[in-house]
Coordinates of C-alpha atoms and ligand atoms in Angstrom, one line a residue:
A169 CA 0.0 0.0 0.0
K170 CA 1.0 3.6 -0.6
S171 CA 1.9 5.5 2.5
N172 CA 2.5 9.1 3.4
G173 CA 2.8 7.8 6.9
K174 CA 1.3 5.2 9.1
N175 CA -1.8 7.2 10.0
T176 CA -2.9 7.5 6.4
F177 CA -2.5 3.8 5.9
H178 CA -4.5 2.9 9.0
F179 CA -7.2 5.4 8.2
Y180 CA -7.4 4.3 4.6
R181 CA -7.8 0.6 5.0
P182 CA -10.6 0.3 7.5
S183 CA -12.7 2.9 5.7
M184 CA -12.4 1.0 2.4
Q185 CA -13.3 -2.2 4.2
L186 CA -16.2 -0.5 5.8
L187 CA -17.4 0.8 2.5
A188 CA -17.1 -2.7 1.0
D189 CA -19.1 -4.2 3.9
Q190 CA -21.8 -1.5 3.6
H191 CA -22.1 -2.3 -0.1
L192 CA -22.4 -6.0 0.6
A193 CA -25.0 -5.4 3.2
M194 CA -26.9 -3.1 0.9
E195 CA -26.7 -5.6 -2.0
R196 CA -28.1 -8.4 0.2
A197 CA -30.8 -6.0 1.4
L198 CA -31.8 -5.2 -2.2
H199 CA -32.1 -8.9 -3.0
T200 CA -34.4 -9.3 0.0
A201 CA -36.3 -6.2 -1.0
L202 CA -37.2 -7.7 -4.3
E203 CA -38.2 -11.0 -2.8
H204 CA -40.2 -9.5 0.0
N205 CA -42.0 -6.8 -2.1
E206 CA -40.4 -3.9 -0.3
F207 CA -40.4 -1.8 -3.5
Y208 CA -43.4 0.2 -4.7
L209 CA -43.9 3.0 -7.2
H210 CA -44.9 6.6 -6.9
Y211 CA -46.2 8.6 -9.8
Q212 CA -45.5 12.2 -10.5
P213 CA -47.9 14.1 -12.9
Q214 CA -46.6 15.9 -15.9
V215 CA -48.8 18.8 -17.1
D216 CA -49.3 21.3 -19.9
H217 CA -49.5 25.1 -19.6
N218 CA -53.2 24.7 -18.5
F219 CA -52.2 22.3 -15.6
S220 CA -53.9 19.5 -17.4
I221 CA -52.2 16.1 -16.8
I222 CA -50.5 14.8 -19.9
G223 CA -48.5 12.0 -18.3
T224 CA -46.9 10.6 -15.2
E225 CA -43.4 9.5 -14.3
A226 CA -43.1 6.2 -12.4
L227 CA -40.5 6.5 -9.6
I228 CA -39.3 3.6 -7.5
R229 CA -39.6 3.7 -3.7
W230 CA -38.0 1.4 -1.1
Q231 CA -39.4 1.0 2.3
H232 CA -36.9 -1.1 4.3
P233 CA -38.3 -2.8 7.4
E234 CA -35.7 -1.4 9.7
Q235 CA -33.9 1.4 7.9
G236 CA -37.2 2.9 6.8
F237 CA -37.5 4.8 3.5
V238 CA -34.4 4.7 1.3
P239 CA -34.3 7.2 -1.6
P240 CA -33.6 5.8 -5.1
D241 CA -30.4 8.0 -5.4
Q242 CA -29.0 5.9 -2.5
F243 CA -29.5 2.5 -4.2
I244 CA -30.0 2.7 -7.9
G245 CA -26.2 3.2 -8.5
L246 CA -25.4 0.0 -6.6
T247 CA -28.1 -2.0 -8.5
E248 CA -26.4 -0.9 -11.7
E249 CA -23.0 -2.0 -10.5
T250 CA -24.2 -5.3 -9.3
G251 CA -26.6 -6.1 -12.2
L252 CA -29.6 -6.1 -9.8
I253 CA -31.1 -3.3 -11.9
I254 CA -32.0 -6.0 -14.4
P255 CA -34.6 -7.8 -12.2
I256 CA -35.5 -4.6 -10.4
G257 CA -36.0 -2.6 -13.6
C258 CA -38.1 -5.4 -15.0
W259 CA -40.3 -5.2 -11.9
V260 CA -40.6 -1.4 -12.3
L261 CA -41.7 -1.8 -15.9
Q262 CA -44.2 -4.6 -15.1
Q263 CA -45.6 -2.6 -12.2
A264 CA -45.9 0.7 -14.1
C265 CA -47.6 -1.1 -17.0
T266 CA -50.0 -2.9 -14.7
Q267 CA -51.0 0.5 -13.3
L268 CA -51.3 2.0 -16.8
A269 CA -53.5 -0.9 -17.9
Q270 CA -55.7 -0.2 -14.9
W271 CA -56.0 3.5 -15.6
Q272 CA -56.8 2.6 -19.2
E273 CA -59.5 0.2 -18.2
Q274 CA -60.9 2.8 -15.8
K275 CA -60.9 5.4 -18.6
L276 CA -58.7 7.7 -16.5
C277 CA -56.1 8.4 -19.1
P278 CA -56.5 11.8 -20.8
P279 CA -55.9 11.9 -24.6
H280 CA -52.2 11.5 -25.4
F281 CA -51.4 10.4 -21.9
R282 CA -48.1 8.7 -21.4
M283 CA -46.6 6.7 -18.6
A284 CA -42.8 7.5 -18.4
V285 CA -40.5 4.8 -17.0
N286 CA -36.8 5.3 -16.2
I287 CA -34.6 2.9 -17.9
S288 CA -30.9 2.8 -16.9
A289 CA -28.2 2.3 -19.6
K290 CA -27.4 -1.1 -18.1
Q291 CA -31.0 -2.3 -18.7
F292 CA -31.2 -0.8 -22.2
D293 CA -28.0 -2.6 -23.2
H294 CA -29.1 -6.0 -21.8
P295 CA -29.5 -8.5 -24.6
Q296 CA -33.0 -9.5 -23.4
F297 CA -34.3 -5.9 -23.0
L298 CA -36.5 -5.9 -26.1
N299 CA -37.9 -9.3 -25.3
M300 CA -38.7 -8.3 -21.8
L301 CA -40.3 -5.1 -23.0
S302 CA -42.6 -6.8 -25.5
D303 CA -43.4 -9.5 -22.9
V304 CA -44.6 -6.9 -20.4
I305 CA -46.7 -5.1 -23.0
N306 CA -48.4 -8.3 -24.0
R307 CA -48.9 -9.6 -20.5
T308 CA -50.4 -6.3 -19.2
G309 CA -52.2 -5.4 -22.4
V310 CA -51.2 -1.7 -22.3
D311 CA -51.4 0.5 -25.3
P312 CA -47.7 0.9 -26.2
N313 CA -48.5 4.4 -27.5
K314 CA -49.1 5.4 -23.9
L315 CA -45.7 4.2 -22.8
E316 CA -42.5 6.3 -22.7
L317 CA -39.0 5.3 -21.8
E318 CA -36.7 7.8 -20.1
L319 CA -33.2 7.1 -21.2
T320 CA -30.0 8.9 -20.1
E321 CA -27.5 10.7 -22.3
S322 CA -24.8 8.2 -21.6
L323 CA -26.5 5.9 -24.1
L324 CA -26.1 8.4 -26.9
V325 CA -22.3 8.4 -27.0
K326 CA -21.4 4.7 -27.0
N327 CA -22.4 2.0 -29.5
M328 CA -24.2 4.5 -31.6
D329 CA -25.2 2.0 -34.3
A330 CA -26.4 -0.7 -31.9
T331 CA -28.3 2.0 -29.9
I332 CA -30.1 3.4 -33.0
I333 CA -31.2 -0.1 -34.1
R334 CA -32.6 -0.8 -30.6
M335 CA -34.3 2.6 -30.5
D336 CA -35.9 2.1 -33.9
A337 CA -37.2 -1.3 -32.7
I338 CA -38.7 0.3 -29.6
R339 CA -40.3 3.1 -31.7
A340 CA -41.7 0.5 -34.1
M341 CA -43.5 -1.0 -31.1
G342 CA -45.2 2.4 -30.7
I343 CA -43.3 3.4 -27.5
A344 CA -41.9 6.9 -27.1
L345 CA -38.3 7.8 -26.1
S346 CA -37.3 10.7 -23.9
I347 CA -33.8 11.8 -23.0
D348 CA -33.7 12.3 -19.2
D349 CA -31.5 14.8 -17.4
F350 CA -30.8 16.5 -20.7
G351 CA -27.8 18.9 -20.7
T352 CA -25.9 17.1 -17.9
G353 CA -24.2 14.6 -20.2
Y354 CA -22.1 15.0 -23.3
S355 CA -24.4 14.4 -26.2
S356 CA -23.9 16.6 -29.3
L357 CA -26.4 17.7 -31.9
K358 CA -24.6 15.3 -34.3
Y359 CA -25.7 12.2 -32.3
L360 CA -29.0 13.6 -31.3
K361 CA -30.3 14.2 -34.8
Q362 CA -29.6 10.6 -35.8
M363 CA -31.6 9.2 -33.0
P364 CA -35.4 8.5 -33.1
I365 CA -36.1 10.5 -29.9
N366 CA -39.4 12.1 -29.2
Q367 CA -38.6 14.3 -26.3
L368 CA -35.8 16.0 -24.3
K369 CA -36.3 16.5 -20.6
I370 CA -34.4 19.5 -19.2
D371 CA -32.7 18.5 -16.0
K372 CA -33.9 20.1 -12.8
S373 CA -30.4 21.4 -12.0
F374 CA -30.9 24.0 -14.8
V375 CA -34.6 24.6 -14.1
M376 CA -34.3 25.3 -10.4
D377 CA -32.0 28.4 -10.7
L378 CA -33.5 29.7 -13.9
L379 CA -34.5 33.0 -12.4
T380 CA -31.2 33.9 -10.9
D381 CA -28.5 32.1 -12.9
A382 CA -27.8 33.5 -16.4
N383 CA -25.9 30.4 -17.5
D384 CA -28.7 28.1 -16.6
R385 CA -31.1 30.3 -18.5
A386 CA -28.9 30.3 -21.5
I387 CA -28.6 26.5 -21.4
T388 CA -32.3 26.1 -21.0
E389 CA -33.0 28.4 -24.0
T390 CA -30.5 26.5 -26.1
I391 CA -32.1 23.1 -25.2
I392 CA -35.5 24.4 -26.1
A393 CA -34.3 25.8 -29.4
M394 CA -32.4 22.6 -30.1
A395 CA -35.5 20.4 -29.4
S396 CA -37.6 22.6 -31.7
H397 CA -35.1 22.4 -34.6
L398 CA -34.9 18.6 -34.2
Q399 CA -38.7 18.4 -33.9
M400 CA -38.7 16.9 -30.5
D401 CA -41.0 17.7 -27.6
I402 CA -39.6 19.3 -24.5
I403 CA -40.4 18.9 -20.8
A404 CA -38.9 20.7 -17.9
E405 CA -38.5 18.9 -14.6
G406 CA -38.0 20.4 -11.1
V407 CA -40.5 23.2 -11.6
E408 CA -41.1 24.4 -8.1
D409 CA -43.0 27.7 -8.4
A410 CA -45.2 29.9 -10.7
A411 CA -42.3 32.3 -11.5
I412 CA -40.2 29.5 -13.0
M413 CA -43.1 28.1 -14.9
D414 CA -43.9 31.5 -16.3
L415 CA -40.4 32.0 -17.5
L416 CA -40.3 28.5 -19.0
V417 CA -43.6 29.3 -20.9
R418 CA -42.0 32.5 -22.2
L419 CA -39.0 30.5 -23.4
G420 CA -41.3 28.2 -25.3
C421 CA -41.5 25.2 -23.0
K422 CA -44.8 23.3 -23.3
H423 CA -44.7 20.6 -20.7
F424 CA -43.8 20.6 -17.0
Q425 CA -43.1 18.4 -14.0
G426 CA -42.3 19.5 -10.5
Y427 CA -43.4 20.1 -6.9
Y428 CA -45.3 23.2 -8.0
F429 CA -47.9 20.9 -9.7
S430 CA -47.5 17.8 -7.5
R431 CA -45.0 15.7 -5.7
P432 CA -44.7 12.1 -6.7
V433 CA -47.7 10.4 -5.2
S434 CA -49.1 6.9 -4.5
A435 CA -51.1 5.1 -7.2
E436 CA -54.3 5.8 -5.3
N437 CA -53.6 9.5 -5.0
C438 CA -52.6 9.7 -8.6
S439 CA -55.9 8.0 -9.6
Q440 CA -57.7 10.8 -7.8
L441 CA -55.7 13.5 -9.6
L442 CA -56.5 11.7 -12.9
Q443 CA -60.2 11.8 -12.1
V444 CA -60.0 15.6 -12.0
Q445 CA -57.5 15.6 -14.9
K446 CA -56.4 19.1 -13.9
L447 CA -54.2 20.1 -11.0
P448 CA -55.4 22.8 -8.7
Ligands
C2E275 P1 -35.0 11.5 -12.2 O1 -35.3 10.5 -13.2 O2 -34.3 12.7 -12.7 O3 -36.3 11.9 -11.4 C1 -36.7 13.1 -11.0 C2 -36.4 13.3 -9.5 O4 -36.6 14.6 -9.1 C3 -37.2 12.4 -8.6 O5 -36.5 12.1 -7.5 C4 -38.4 13.4 -8.2 O6 -39.0 13.1 -7.0 C5 -37.6 14.7 -8.1 N1 -38.4 15.9 -8.3 C6 -39.5 16.0 -9.0 N2 -40.0 17.3 -9.0 C7 -39.1 18.0 -8.3 C8 -39.0 19.3 -7.9 O7 -39.9 20.2 -8.2 N3 -38.0 19.7 -7.1 C9 -37.0 18.8 -6.7 N4 -36.0 19.2 -5.9 N5 -37.1 17.5 -7.0 C10 -38.1 17.1 -7.8 P2 -36.5 10.6 -6.9 O8 -37.8 10.0 -7.0 O9 -35.8 10.6 -5.6 O10 -35.5 9.8 -7.9 C11 -34.2 10.1 -8.0 C12 -33.5 9.4 -9.2 O11 -33.5 8.0 -9.0 C13 -34.3 9.6 -10.5 O12 -34.0 10.9 -11.1 C14 -33.8 8.5 -11.3 O13 -32.5 8.8 -11.9 C15 -33.6 7.4 -10.3 N6 -34.8 6.5 -10.3 C16 -36.0 6.7 -9.7 N7 -36.8 5.7 -10.0 C17 -36.2 4.9 -10.9 C18 -36.5 3.7 -11.6 O14 -37.6 3.1 -11.5 N8 -35.5 3.2 -12.4 C19 -34.3 3.8 -12.6 N9 -33.4 3.2 -13.4 N10 -34.0 4.9 -11.9 C20 -34.9 5.4 -11.1
CA276 CA1 -36.5 10.5 -15.0
CA277 CA1 -33.2 14.6 -13.5
CA278 CA1 -31.8 10.6 -13.7

C-alpha cells in the first residue's frame, strides 16, 4: 500500500473495508427487498400550460423494514454496478404497465397520456431488454402508444449504431423515447439528430436556478431551441413555483413536471388526480 505515513495507511484501509461491507449489506438487502416486495412506485404528474395532466413518471420507492425509507439515489447506482437493476428494472416496468393498464381500463387516461418509466443504460444494453419489453406489454395489455421510456444521455455516446437499431425497434412498437437529465451529459447535436427520440427532458439542475442564474437560463434556452429544430418535444423537470413556470412558458417550453404541480404520489392519490385531470 502507498503511505504518506502510518496514520494514512491505518485510516485508509478500515474505511475501504467499511465501504465494501456496507455495499455488501446493501446488496443483500436489495435482493431481499425484491423477494419481500419492499419496492413500490410513486407517480409524478406531468402537465401542460393549463395544468392538465399529460402523463406521469413512475419513480421507485423502497421501504426497508428497519432502515425505513431509502431514496432511489442511494441504491440505484449499486443496483447498476451489481446487475440487480435487471430484475428490479423489470419489476418497475411490469408494475408501471400494470398501473397504466388499470388506468386505461378505468378510462382515467386523458388523450395523449403517457406513462414514463426510467430505464438505466445497463438495462437498455441488456440482450434481453427488447424481449422483456414486449413480454410486459403483451402480459399487461397496455397501449404501447401510452408508454414512454426515459433514457439517459450516456446511451447516446457509446455503441451508436447498436443503440439506434434498438431505439428504432422500440419506436416501431409504438413506444416513445425521452432523454432524461438532458444537458448534464455529453451528447452533441450530431448524435441527437440521428436518433429516433421524441422528447428532451431539461434537467432540474438547470430549471431550479433559472430566475437567478444566467448560465442556466442560456442552457435552457439552447435546449428548447435545439428540441424545436430537431422536432422533439420538450419537458422541464424540477418546476417548483409559478415564476419559474412563467419564464419557461415564455422560453417556449410546453410541458412541465415538479413540486409546483404535484410531488410524486401513490397510485391511489394519482388516480384521484387523474379523475380531476387538472391540477389545482
Ligand atoms: P430523475 O429520473 O431525474 O427523477 C426526478 C427526480 O426529481 C425524482 O427524485 C423526483 O421526485 C424529483 N423531483 C420531481 N420534481 C421535483 C421538484 O420540483 N424539485 C425537486 N427538488 N425534485 C423534484 P427521486 O424519485 O428521488 O428519484 C431520483 C432518481 O432516481 C431519478 O432521477 C432516477 O434517476 C432514479 N430513479 C427513480 N426511480 C427509478 C426507476 O424506477 N428506475 C431507474 N433506473 N432509476 C430510477
Ligand atoms: Ca426520469
Ligand atoms: Ca433529473
Ligand atoms: Ca436521472
